[in-house]
Tab-separated table of C-alpha atoms (C1' of nucleotides) in Angstrom:
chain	number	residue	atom	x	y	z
A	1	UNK	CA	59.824	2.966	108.548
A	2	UNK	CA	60.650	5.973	106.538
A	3	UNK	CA	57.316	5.840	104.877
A	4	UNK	CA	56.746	8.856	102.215
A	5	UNK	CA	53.956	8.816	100.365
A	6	UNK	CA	50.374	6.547	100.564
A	7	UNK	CA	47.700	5.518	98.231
A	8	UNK	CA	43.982	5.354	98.556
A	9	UNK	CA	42.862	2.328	97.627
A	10	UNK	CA	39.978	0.222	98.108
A	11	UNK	CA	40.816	-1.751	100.672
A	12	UNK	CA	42.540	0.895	103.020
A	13	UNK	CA	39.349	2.977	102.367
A	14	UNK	CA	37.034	0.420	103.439
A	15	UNK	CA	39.176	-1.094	106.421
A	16	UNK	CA	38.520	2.816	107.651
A	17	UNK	CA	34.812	3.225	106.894
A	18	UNK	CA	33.860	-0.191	108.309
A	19	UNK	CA	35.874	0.522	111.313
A	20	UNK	CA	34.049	4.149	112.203
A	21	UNK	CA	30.482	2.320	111.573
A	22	UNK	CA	31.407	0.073	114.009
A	23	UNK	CA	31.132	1.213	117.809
A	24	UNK	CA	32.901	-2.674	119.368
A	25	UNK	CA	36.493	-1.656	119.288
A	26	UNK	CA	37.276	-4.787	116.794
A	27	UNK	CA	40.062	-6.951	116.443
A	28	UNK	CA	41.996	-7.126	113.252
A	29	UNK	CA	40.526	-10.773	112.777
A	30	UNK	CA	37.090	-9.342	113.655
A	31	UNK	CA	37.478	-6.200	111.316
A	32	UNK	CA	38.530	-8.727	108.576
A	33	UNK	CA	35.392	-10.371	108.433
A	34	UNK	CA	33.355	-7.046	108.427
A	35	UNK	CA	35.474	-6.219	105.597
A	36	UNK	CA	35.364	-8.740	103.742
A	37	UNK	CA	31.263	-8.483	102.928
A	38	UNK	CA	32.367	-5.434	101.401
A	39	UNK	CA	35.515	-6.833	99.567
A	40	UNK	CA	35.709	-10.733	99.450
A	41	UNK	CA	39.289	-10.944	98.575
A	42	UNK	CA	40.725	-8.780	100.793
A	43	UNK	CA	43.796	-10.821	102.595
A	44	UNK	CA	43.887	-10.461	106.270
A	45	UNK	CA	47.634	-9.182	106.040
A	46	UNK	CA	46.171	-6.645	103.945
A	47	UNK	CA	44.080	-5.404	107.173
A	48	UNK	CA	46.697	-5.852	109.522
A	49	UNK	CA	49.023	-3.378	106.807
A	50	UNK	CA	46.769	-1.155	107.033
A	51	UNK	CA	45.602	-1.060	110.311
A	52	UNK	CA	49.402	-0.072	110.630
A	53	UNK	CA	49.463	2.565	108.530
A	54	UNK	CA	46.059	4.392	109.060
A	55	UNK	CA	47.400	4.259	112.828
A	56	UNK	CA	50.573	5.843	112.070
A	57	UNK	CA	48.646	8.141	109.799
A	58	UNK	CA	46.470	9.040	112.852
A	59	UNK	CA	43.601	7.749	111.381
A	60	UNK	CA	42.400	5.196	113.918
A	61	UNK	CA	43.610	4.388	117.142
A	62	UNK	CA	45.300	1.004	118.674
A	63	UNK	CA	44.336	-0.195	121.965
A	64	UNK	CA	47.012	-2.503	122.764
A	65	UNK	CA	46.319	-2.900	126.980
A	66	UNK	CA	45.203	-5.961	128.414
A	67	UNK	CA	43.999	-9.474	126.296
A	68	UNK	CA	46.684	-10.905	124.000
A	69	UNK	CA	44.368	-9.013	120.734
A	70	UNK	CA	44.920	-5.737	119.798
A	71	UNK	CA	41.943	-3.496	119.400
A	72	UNK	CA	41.070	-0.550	116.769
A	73	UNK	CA	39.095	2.508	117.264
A	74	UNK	CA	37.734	4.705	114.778
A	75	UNK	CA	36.815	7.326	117.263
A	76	UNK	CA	39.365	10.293	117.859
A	77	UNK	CA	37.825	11.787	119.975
A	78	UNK	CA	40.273	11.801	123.394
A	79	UNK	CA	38.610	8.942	125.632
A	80	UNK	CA	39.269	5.865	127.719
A	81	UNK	CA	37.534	2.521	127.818
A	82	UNK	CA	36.892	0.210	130.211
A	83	UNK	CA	37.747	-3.473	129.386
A	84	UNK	CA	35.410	-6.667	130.575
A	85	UNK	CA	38.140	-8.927	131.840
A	86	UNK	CA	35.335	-11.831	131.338
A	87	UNK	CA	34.528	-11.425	127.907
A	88	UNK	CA	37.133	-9.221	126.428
A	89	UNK	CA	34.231	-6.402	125.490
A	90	UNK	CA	35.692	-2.930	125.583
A	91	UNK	CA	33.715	-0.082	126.263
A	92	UNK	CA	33.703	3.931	126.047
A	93	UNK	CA	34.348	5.540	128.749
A	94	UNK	CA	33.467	9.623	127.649
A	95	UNK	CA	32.712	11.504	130.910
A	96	UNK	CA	35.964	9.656	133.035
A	97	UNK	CA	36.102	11.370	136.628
A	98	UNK	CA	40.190	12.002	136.045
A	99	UNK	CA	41.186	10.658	139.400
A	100	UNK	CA	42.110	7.263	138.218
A	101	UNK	CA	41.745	5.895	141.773
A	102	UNK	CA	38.061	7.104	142.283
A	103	UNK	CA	36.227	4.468	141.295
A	104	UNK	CA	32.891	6.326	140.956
A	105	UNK	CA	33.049	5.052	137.676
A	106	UNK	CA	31.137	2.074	138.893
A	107	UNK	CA	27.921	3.381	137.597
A	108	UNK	CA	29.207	4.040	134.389
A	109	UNK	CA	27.359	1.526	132.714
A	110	UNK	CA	26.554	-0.670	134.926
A	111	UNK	CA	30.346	-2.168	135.093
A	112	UNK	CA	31.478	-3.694	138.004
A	113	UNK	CA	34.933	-1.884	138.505
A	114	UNK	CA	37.951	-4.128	139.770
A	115	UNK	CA	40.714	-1.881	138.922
A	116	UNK	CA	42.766	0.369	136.206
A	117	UNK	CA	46.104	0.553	134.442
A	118	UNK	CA	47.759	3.857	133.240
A	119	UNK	CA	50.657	3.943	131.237
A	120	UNK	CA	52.463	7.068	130.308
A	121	UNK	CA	54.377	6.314	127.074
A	122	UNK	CA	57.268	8.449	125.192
A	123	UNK	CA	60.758	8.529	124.715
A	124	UNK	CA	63.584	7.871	127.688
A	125	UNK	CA	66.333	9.564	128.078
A	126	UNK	CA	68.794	6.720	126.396
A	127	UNK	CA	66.790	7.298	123.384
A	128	UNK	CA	66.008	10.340	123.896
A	129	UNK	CA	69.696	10.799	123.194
A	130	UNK	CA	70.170	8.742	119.915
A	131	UNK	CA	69.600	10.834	116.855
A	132	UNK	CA	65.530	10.146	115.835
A	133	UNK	CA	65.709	8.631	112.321
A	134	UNK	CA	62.409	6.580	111.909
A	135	UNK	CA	58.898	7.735	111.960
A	136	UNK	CA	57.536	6.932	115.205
A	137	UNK	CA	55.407	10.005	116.155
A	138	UNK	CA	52.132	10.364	116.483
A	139	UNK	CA	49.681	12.856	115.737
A	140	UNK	CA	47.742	13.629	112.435
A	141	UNK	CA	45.141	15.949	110.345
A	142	UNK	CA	41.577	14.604	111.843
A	143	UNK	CA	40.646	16.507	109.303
A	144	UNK	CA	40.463	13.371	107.540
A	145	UNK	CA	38.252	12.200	104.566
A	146	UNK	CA	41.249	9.776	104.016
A	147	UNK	CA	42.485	12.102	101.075
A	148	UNK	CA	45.702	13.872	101.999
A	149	UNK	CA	47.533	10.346	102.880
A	150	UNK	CA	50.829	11.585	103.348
A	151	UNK	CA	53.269	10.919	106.419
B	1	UNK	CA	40.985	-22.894	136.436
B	2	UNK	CA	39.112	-23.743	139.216
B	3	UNK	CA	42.475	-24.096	141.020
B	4	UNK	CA	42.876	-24.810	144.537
B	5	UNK	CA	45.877	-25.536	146.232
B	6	UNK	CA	49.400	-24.517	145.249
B	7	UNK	CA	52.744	-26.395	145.872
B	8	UNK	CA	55.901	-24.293	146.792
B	9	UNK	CA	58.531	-25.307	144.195
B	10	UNK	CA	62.092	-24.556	143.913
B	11	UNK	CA	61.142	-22.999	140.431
B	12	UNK	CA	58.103	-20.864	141.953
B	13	UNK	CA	60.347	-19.402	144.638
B	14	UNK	CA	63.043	-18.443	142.529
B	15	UNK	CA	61.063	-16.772	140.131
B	16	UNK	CA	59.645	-14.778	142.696
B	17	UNK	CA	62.692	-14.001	144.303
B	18	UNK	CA	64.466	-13.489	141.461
B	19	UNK	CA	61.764	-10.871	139.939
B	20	UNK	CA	61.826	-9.223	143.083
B	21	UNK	CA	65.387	-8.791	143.366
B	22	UNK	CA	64.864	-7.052	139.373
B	23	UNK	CA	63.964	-3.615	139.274
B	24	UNK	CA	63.352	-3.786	135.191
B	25	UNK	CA	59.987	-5.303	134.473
B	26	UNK	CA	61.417	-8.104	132.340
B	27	UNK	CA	59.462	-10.041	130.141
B	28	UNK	CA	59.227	-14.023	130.712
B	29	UNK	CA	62.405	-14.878	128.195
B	30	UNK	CA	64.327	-12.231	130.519
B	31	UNK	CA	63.021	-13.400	133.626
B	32	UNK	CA	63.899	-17.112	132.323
B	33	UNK	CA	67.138	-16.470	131.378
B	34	UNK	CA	67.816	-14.892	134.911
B	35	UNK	CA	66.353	-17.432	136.787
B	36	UNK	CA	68.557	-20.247	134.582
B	37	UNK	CA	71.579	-18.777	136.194
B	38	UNK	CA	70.195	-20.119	139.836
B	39	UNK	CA	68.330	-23.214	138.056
B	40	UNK	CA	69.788	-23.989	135.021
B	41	UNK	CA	67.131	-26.786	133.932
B	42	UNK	CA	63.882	-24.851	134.186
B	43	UNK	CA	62.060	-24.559	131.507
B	44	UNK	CA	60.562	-21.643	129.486
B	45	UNK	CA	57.197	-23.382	129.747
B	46	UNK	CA	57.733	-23.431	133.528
B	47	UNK	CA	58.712	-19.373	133.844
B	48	UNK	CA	55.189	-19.149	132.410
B	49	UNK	CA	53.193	-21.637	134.299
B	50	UNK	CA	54.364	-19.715	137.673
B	51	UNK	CA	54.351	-16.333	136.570
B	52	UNK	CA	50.348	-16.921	135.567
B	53	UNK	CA	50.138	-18.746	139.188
B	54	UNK	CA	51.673	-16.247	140.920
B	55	UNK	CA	49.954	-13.277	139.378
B	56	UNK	CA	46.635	-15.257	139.878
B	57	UNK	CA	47.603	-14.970	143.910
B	58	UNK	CA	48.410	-11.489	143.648
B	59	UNK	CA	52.131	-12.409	143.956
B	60	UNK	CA	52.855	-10.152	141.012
B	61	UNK	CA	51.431	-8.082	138.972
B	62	UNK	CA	51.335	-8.603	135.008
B	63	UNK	CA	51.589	-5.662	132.803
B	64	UNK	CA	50.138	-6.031	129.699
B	65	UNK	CA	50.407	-2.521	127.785
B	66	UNK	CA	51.619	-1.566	124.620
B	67	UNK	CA	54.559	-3.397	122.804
B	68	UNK	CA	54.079	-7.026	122.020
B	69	UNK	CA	55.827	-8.762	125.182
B	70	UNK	CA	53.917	-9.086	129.038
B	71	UNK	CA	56.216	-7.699	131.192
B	72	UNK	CA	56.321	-8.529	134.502
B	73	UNK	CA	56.381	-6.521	137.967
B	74	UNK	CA	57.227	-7.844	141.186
B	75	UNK	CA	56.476	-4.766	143.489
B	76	UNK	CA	52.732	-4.797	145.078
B	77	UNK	CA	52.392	-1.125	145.677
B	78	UNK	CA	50.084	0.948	143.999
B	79	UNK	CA	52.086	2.787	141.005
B	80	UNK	CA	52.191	3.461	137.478
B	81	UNK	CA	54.528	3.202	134.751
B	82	UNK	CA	56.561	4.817	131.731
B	83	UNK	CA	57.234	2.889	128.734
B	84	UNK	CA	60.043	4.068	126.498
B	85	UNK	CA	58.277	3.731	122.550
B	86	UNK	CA	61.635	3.230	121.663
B	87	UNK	CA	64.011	0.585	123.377
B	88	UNK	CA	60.231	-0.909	125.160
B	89	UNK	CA	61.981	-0.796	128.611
B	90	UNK	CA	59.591	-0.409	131.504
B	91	UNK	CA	60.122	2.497	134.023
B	92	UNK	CA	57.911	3.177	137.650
B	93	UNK	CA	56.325	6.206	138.614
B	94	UNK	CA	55.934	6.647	142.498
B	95	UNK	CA	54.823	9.908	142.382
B	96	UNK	CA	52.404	10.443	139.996
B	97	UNK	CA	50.482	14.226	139.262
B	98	UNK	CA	46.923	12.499	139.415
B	99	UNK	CA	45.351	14.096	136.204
B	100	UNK	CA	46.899	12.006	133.427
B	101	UNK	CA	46.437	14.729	130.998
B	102	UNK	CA	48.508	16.635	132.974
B	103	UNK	CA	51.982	15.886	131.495
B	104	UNK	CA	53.990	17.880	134.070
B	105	UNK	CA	55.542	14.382	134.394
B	106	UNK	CA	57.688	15.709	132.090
B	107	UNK	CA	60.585	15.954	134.189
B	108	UNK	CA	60.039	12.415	135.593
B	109	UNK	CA	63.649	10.820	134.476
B	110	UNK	CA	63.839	12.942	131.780
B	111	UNK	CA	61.390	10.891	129.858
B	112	UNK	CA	59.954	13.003	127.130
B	113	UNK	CA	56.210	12.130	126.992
B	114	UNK	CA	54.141	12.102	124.447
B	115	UNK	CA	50.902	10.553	125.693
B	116	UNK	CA	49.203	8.027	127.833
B	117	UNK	CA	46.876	4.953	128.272
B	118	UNK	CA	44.254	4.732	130.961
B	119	UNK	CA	41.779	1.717	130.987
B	120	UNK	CA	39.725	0.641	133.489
B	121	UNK	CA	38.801	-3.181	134.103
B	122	UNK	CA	35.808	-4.572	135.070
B	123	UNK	CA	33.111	-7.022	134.574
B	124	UNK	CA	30.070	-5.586	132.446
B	125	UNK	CA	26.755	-6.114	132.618
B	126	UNK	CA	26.331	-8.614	130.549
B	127	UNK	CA	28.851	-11.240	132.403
B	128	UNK	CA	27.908	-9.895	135.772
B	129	UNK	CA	24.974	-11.476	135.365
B	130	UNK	CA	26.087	-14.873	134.518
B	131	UNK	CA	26.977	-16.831	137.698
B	132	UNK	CA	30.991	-16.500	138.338
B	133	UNK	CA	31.794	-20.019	138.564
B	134	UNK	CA	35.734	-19.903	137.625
B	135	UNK	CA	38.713	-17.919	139.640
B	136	UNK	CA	38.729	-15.002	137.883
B	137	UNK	CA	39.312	-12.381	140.906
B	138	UNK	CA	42.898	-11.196	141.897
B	139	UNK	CA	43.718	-9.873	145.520
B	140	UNK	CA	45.886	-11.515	148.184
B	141	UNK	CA	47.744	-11.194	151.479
B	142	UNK	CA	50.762	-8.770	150.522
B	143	UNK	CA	52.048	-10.833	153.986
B	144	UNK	CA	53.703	-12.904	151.709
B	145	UNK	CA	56.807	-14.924	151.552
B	146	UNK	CA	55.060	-17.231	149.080
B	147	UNK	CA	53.974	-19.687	152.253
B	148	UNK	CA	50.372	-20.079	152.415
B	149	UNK	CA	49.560	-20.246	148.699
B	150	UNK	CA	46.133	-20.751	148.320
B	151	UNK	CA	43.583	-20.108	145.713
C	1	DC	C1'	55.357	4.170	83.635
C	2	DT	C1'	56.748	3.686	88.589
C	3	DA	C1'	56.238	2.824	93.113
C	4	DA	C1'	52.938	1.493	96.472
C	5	DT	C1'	49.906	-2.135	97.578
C	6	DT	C1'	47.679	-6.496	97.326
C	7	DG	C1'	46.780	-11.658	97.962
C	8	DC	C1'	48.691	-15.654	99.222
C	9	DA	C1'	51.469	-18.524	101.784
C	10	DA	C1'	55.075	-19.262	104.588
C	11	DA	C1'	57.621	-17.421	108.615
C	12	DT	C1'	57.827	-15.397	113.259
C	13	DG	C1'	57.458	-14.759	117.972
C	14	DA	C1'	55.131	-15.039	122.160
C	15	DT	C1'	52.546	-18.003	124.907
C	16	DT	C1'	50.178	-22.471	125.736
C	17	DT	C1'	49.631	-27.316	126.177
C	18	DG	C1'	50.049	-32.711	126.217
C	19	DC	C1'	52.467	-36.055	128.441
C	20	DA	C1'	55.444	-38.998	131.088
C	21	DA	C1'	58.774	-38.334	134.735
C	22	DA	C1'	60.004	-35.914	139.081
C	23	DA	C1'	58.983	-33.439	143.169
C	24	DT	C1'	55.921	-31.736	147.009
C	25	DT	C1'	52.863	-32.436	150.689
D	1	DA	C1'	50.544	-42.588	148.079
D	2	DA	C1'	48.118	-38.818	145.783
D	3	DT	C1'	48.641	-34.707	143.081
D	4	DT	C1'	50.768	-31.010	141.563
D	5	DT	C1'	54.407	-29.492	138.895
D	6	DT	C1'	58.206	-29.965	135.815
D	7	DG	C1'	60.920	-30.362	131.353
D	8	DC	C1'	60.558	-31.060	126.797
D	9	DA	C1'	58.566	-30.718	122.470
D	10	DA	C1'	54.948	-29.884	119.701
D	11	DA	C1'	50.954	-26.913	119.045
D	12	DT	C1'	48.495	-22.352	118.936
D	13	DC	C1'	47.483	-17.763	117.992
D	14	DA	C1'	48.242	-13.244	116.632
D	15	DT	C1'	50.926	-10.708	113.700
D	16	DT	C1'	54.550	-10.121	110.124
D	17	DT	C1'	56.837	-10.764	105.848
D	18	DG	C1'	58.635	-12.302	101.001
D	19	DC	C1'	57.262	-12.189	96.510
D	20	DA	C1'	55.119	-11.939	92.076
D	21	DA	C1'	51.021	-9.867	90.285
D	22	DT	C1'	47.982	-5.763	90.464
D	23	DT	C1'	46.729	-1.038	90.885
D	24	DA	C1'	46.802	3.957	92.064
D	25	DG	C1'	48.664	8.268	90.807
DNA sequence: CTAATTGCAAATGATTTGCAAAATT
DNA sequence: AATTTTGCAAATCATTTGCAATTAG
């Protein structure tokens, strides 16, 4: 919290290149080992750091729904995925038909649907209230490159 | 897996009950700690055994979003949720405007939003294909009262 | 030079599991 | 009586964190 400034290095660079060349919506475990070709010392704490902070920075998205893993996404792009509850897989959903409860979607690659969760997230009123002190906002510059890290 | 038939415990009943009579979506410590006040020797391990059992028969619904902690819902309806980035509490939405982008929900308890999560679940392709041999479905009779639990 | 960041290892925190005893059907 | 389920404790698994050494700016 109260993050200032960051610093490009290696390792925070490649975490986010390897990420956007890869299309599976890794975990942090998986995204370690596809790192680590590329930099064999890199610590798995050290992804996990900055899978946090790219995220905050708006760099890469979490996908923290269903499965006890959390996901990443390169892609910024506004979409929604679709989530094998068999294998854990999850998939890109671009063109969604925005009725939630129309499950047309079952062609959508060839996924049979069995349901869908929507969360709205943000701030309630009881903490709405309390004076905002740490950095827990969103948004960011995809006008990216990784140079400008600042928060 | 590959379950069959269920046996109505004290514990399963008053975890069900007890979640039912909770309007808060607590997480299995909160629901545990609850429960302890009507059965003061269940175990943790327990809360967690049922609450799997009983979502598996539809009994209740898991909610596994963002934040760290499942959270647990005991109402069957159809509805969707507002989670607080802040404190993590857990809040319904009855009536929801059906275009998530739409964030008229604004007013909705005075939440201020600043975004959602929409994921479908499925099977793909892939494990479609592969003979479903294990109870991986959900449904159930909503004509409850925790009697005929079957699997 | 200074502060941010890393690697490593140990610490957490939530959830799961093995097992013998207790409870349900 | 046959099995499921429980309580307890130990085990897992993902994620976090303390710290001294390293590195970016």
């Amino acid at each position: 919290m109260g993050d200032i400034l960051r610093r490009n290095t290696r390792q925070r660079q490649a975490i986010l290149e390897v990420l956007r060349g890869m299309t599976s919506h890794p975990t942090a475990a998986e995204l370690y080992n596809a790192v680590r070709k590329r930099l064999p010392r890199i610590s798995l704490g050290t992804v996990y750091r900055n899978l946090e902070v790219l995220a905050r920075l708006g760099l890469l998205r979490k996908l923290e729904f269903g499965g006890t893993e959390t996901r990443f996404d390169g892609d910024l792009q506004e979409h929604y995925h679709v989530r094998c509850v068999e294998c854990g897989r999850v998939a890109d959903l671009h063109d969604l038909p925005f009725d939630p409860s129309d499950l047309r979607v079952e062609g959508l690659g060839g996924y049979r649907i069995l349901g869908h969760h929507l969360e709205y997230v943000g701030v309630c009123p009881a903490c709405g209230t309390r004076m905002r002190s740490d950095g827990s906002s969103r948004s960011a510059a995809p006008g990216d490159s990784a140079d400008q890290m600042v928060e």
